[in-house]
Coordinates of C-alpha atoms in Angstrom, one line a residue:
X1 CA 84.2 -142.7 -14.3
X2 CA 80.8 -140.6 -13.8
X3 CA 82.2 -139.8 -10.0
X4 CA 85.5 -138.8 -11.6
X5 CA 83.8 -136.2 -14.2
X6 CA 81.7 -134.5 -11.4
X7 CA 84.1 -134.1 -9.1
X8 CA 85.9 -131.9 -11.9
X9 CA 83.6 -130.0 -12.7
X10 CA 82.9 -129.2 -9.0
X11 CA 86.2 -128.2 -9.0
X12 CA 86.5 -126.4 -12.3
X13 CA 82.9 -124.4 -11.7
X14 CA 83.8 -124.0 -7.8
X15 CA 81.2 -125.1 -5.4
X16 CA 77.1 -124.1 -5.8
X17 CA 77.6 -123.3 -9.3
X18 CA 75.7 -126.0 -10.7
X19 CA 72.4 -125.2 -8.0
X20 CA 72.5 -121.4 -9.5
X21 CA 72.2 -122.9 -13.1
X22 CA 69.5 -124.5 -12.4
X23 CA 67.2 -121.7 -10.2
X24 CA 68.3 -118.3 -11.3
X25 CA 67.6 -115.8 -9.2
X26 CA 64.4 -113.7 -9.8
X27 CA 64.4 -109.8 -10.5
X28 CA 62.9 -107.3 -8.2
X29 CA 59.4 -105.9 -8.7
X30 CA 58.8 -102.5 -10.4
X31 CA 57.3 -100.0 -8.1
X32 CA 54.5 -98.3 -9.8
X33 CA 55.3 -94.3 -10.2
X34 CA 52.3 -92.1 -9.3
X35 CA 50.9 -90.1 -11.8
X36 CA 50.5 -86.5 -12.3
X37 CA 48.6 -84.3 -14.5
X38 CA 49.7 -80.6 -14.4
X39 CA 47.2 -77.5 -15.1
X40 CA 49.0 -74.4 -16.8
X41 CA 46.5 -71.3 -17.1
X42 CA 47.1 -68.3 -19.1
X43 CA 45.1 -65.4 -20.3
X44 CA 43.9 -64.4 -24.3
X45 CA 48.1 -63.3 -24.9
X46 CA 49.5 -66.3 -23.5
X47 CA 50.8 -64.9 -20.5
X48 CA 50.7 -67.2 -17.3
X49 CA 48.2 -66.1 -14.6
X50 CA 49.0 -66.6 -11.4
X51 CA 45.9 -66.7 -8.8
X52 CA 43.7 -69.1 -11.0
X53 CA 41.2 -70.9 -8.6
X54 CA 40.6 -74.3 -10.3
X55 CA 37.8 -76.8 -9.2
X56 CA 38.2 -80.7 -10.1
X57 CA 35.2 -82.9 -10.1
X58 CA 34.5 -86.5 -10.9
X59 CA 35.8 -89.6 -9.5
X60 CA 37.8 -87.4 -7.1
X61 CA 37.8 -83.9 -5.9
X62 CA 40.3 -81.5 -6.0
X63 CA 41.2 -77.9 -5.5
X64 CA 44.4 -75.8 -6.4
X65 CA 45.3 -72.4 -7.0
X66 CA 47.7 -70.9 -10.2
X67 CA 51.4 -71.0 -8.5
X68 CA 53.5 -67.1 -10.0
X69 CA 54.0 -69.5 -13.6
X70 CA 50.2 -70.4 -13.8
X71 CA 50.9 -73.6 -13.1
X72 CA 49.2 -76.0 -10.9
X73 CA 49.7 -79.7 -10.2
X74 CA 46.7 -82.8 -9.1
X75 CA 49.1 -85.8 -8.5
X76 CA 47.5 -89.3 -8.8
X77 CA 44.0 -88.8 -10.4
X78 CA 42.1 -91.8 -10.7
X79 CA 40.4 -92.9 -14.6
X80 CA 37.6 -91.5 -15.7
X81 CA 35.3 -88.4 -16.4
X82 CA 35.8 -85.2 -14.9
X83 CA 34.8 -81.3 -15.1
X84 CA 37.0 -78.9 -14.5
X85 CA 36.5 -75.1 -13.5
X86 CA 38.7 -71.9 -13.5
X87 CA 37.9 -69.2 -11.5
X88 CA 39.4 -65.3 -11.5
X89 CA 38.8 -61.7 -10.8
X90 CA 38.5 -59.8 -13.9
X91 CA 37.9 -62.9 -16.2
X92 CA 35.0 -65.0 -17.7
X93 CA 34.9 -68.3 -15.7
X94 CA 35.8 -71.5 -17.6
X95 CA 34.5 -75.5 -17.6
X96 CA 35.8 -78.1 -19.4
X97 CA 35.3 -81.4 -19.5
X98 CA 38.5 -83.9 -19.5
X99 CA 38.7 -87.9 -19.4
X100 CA 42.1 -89.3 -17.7
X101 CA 42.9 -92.8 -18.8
X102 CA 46.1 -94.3 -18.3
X103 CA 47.3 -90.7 -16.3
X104 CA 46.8 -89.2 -19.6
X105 CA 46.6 -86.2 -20.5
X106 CA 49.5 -84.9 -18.5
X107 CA 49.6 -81.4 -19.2
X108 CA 46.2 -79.4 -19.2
X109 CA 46.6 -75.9 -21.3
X110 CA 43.5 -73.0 -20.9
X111 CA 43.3 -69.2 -21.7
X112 CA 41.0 -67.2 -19.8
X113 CA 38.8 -64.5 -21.7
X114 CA 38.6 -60.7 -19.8
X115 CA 35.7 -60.1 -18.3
X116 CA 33.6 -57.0 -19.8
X117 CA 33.3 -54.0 -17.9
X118 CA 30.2 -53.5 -15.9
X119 CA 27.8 -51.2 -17.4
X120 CA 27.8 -47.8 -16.3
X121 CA 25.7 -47.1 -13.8
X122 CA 22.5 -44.9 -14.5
X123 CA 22.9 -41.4 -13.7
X124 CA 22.2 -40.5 -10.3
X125 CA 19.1 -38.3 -9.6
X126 CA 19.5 -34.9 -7.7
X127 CA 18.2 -35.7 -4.2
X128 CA 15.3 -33.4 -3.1
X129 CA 14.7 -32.8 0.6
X130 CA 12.4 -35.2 2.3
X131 CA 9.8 -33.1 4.0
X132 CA 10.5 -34.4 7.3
X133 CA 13.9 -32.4 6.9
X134 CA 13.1 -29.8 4.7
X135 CA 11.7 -27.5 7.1
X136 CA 8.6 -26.1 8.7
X137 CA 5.1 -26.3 7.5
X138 CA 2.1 -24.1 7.0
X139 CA -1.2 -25.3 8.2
X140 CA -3.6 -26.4 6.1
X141 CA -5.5 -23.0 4.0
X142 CA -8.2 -22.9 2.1
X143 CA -8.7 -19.0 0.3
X144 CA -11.1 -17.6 -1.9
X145 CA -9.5 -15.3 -4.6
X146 CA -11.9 -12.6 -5.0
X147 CA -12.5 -12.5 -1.7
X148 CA -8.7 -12.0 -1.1
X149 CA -8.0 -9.7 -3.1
X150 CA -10.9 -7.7 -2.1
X151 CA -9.0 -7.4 1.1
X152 CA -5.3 -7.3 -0.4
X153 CA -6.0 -5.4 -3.7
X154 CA -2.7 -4.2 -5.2
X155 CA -3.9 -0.5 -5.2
X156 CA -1.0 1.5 -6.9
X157 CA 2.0 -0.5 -5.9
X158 CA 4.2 -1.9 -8.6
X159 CA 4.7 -5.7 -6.9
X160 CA 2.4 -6.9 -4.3
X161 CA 3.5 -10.6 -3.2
X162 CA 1.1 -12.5 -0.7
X163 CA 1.7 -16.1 0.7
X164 CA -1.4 -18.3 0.5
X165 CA 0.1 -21.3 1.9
X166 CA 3.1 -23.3 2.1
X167 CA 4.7 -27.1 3.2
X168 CA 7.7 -27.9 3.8
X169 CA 8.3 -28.3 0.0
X170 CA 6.5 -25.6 -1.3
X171 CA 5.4 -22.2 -1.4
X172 CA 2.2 -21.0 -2.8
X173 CA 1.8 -16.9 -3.1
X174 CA -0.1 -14.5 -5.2
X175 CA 1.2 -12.6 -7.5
X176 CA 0.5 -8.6 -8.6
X177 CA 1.9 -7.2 -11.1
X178 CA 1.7 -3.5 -12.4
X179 CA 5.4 -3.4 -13.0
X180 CA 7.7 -6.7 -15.2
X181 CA 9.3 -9.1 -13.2
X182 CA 12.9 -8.7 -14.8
X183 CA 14.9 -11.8 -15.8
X184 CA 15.6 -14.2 -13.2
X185 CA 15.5 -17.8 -12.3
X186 CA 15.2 -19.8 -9.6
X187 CA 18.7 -22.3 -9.3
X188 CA 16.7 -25.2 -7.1
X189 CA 12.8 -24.5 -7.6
X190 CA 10.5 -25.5 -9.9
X191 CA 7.6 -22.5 -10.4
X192 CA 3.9 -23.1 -11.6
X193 CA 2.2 -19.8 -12.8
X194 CA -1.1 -19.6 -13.3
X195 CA -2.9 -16.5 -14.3
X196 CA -6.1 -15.4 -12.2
X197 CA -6.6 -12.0 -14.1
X198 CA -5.4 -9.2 -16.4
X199 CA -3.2 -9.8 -19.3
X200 CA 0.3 -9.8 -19.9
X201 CA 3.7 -11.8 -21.2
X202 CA 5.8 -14.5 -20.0
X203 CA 9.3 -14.9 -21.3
X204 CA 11.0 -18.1 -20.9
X205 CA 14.6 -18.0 -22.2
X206 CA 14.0 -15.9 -25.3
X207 CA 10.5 -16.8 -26.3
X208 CA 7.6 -14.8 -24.9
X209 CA 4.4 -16.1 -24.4
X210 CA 1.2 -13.6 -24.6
X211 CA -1.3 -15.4 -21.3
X212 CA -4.7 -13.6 -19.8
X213 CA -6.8 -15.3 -17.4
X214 CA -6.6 -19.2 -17.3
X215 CA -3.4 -19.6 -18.9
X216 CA -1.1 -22.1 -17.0
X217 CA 3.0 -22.0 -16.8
X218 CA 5.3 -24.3 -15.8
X219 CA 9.2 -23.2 -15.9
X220 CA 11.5 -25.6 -14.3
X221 CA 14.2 -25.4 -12.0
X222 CA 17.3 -23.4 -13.5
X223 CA 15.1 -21.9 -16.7
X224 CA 15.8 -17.9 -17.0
X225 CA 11.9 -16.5 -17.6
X226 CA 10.5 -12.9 -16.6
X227 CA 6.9 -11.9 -16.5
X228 CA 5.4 -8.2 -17.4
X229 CA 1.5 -6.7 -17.2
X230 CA 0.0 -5.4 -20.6
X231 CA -2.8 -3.0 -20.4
X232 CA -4.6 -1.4 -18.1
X233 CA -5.3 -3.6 -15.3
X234 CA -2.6 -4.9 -12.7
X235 CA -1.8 -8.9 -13.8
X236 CA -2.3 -11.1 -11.4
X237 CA -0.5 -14.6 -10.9
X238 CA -0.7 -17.3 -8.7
X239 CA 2.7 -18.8 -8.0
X240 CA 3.8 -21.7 -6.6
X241 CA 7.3 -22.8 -6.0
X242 CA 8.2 -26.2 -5.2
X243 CA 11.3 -27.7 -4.2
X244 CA 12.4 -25.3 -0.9
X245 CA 10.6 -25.1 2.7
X246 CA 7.9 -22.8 3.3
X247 CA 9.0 -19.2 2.8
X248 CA 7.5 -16.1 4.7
X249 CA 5.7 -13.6 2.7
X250 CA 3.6 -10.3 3.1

């Protein structure tokens, strides 16, 4: 009877039924999907900047640039710690610290402050001639006023002017004076006046000065200023103007 009842069910159930009952068939592994964890980089209004350098650090190293969306892509980042940095022109660089467990956090969302301007730079000083290109030099003097003038006395001239020395940034000359020295000023010279004798008046823009023997001046470059004699006796000036190459005199 047992024979019987097998044989049927071999025939009902068809052959190699009764073997796939008893060992199903096993299903195919699952093929682990890499992770990815994608960087998007925008400025303070939340548009997307392109040209982002960013630095990754930890238990692997990485480097990208910001693609035209601000978007940049580090496939297959291992757990653990890292520090990440964001470089661009024209902004304040950025680090931050992340932690990827699991492939997590997938999407990584910074905003870049502007940098501030640079400060402006400091004005730029007028460059004066360096003597080795200024001009030709005087030699060395050494002159004895009274004794000068003894020899050069203005006599009844109104403007004697005599050169005591010069360099090649500077002219010293003596100064005498019966008639004013009108208005002027000197656009690239800087002039010392000192006075050596007599008495008189130096204007400087529109205040006027009373000087007599002793009294020092010192007008710089560009300054309007005139000089005149009072009473009886010529005034006499030493002048030295600094700033230009040694200029001839009588």
């Amino acid at each position: 009877m047992r024979l019987l009842l097998t044989a049927a069910l071999i025939g009902v159930l068809g052959p190699g039924t009764a073997a796939q009952t008893r060992a199903p068939q096993k299903r195919p592994a699952r093929t682990a999907v890499p992770t990815q964890t994608q960087v998007i980089v925008r400025d303070r209004s939340g548009t997307p900047l392109p040209g982002a350098r960013i630095l990754v650090s930890g238990p692997m190293t990485r480097e990208a640039t910001s693609g035209p969306n601000g978007t940049a892509a580090f496939a297959g980042l291992r757990d653990g710690p890292y520090r990440l940095r964001f470089e661009h022109e024209g902004f304040i660089t950025l680090e931050r610290e992340l932690t990827v467990r699991g492939g997590q956090p997938a999407i990584i969302d910074v905003a870049l402050d502007p940098a501030p301007p640079p400060p402006p730079s400091p004005p730029r000083a007028e460059p004066r001639p360096s003597p080795a290109s200024a001009g030709p030099t005087g030699p060395p003097t050494s002159v004895s006023i009274p004794a000068f003038l003894d020899k050069n006395f203005i006599g009844r001239d109104p403007l004697k002017e005599s050169v005591l020395g010069c360099t090649a940034g500077g002219t010293t000359r003596l100064l005498q004076l019966r008639d004013p020295l009108a208005l002027h000023t000197h656009a690239n010279l800087d002039e010392v006046l000192y006075v050596v004798a007599g008495e008189g008046a130096v204007r400087i823009r529109d205040q006027s000065t009373v000087v007599s023997a002793g009294t020092l001046s010192v007008i710089p470059r560009g300054v309007p200023h005139a000089v005149e004699r009072r009473g009886k006796n010529p005034l006499i000036l030493i002048s030295t103007l600094s700033g230009a190459p040694c200029q001839a005199g009588g």
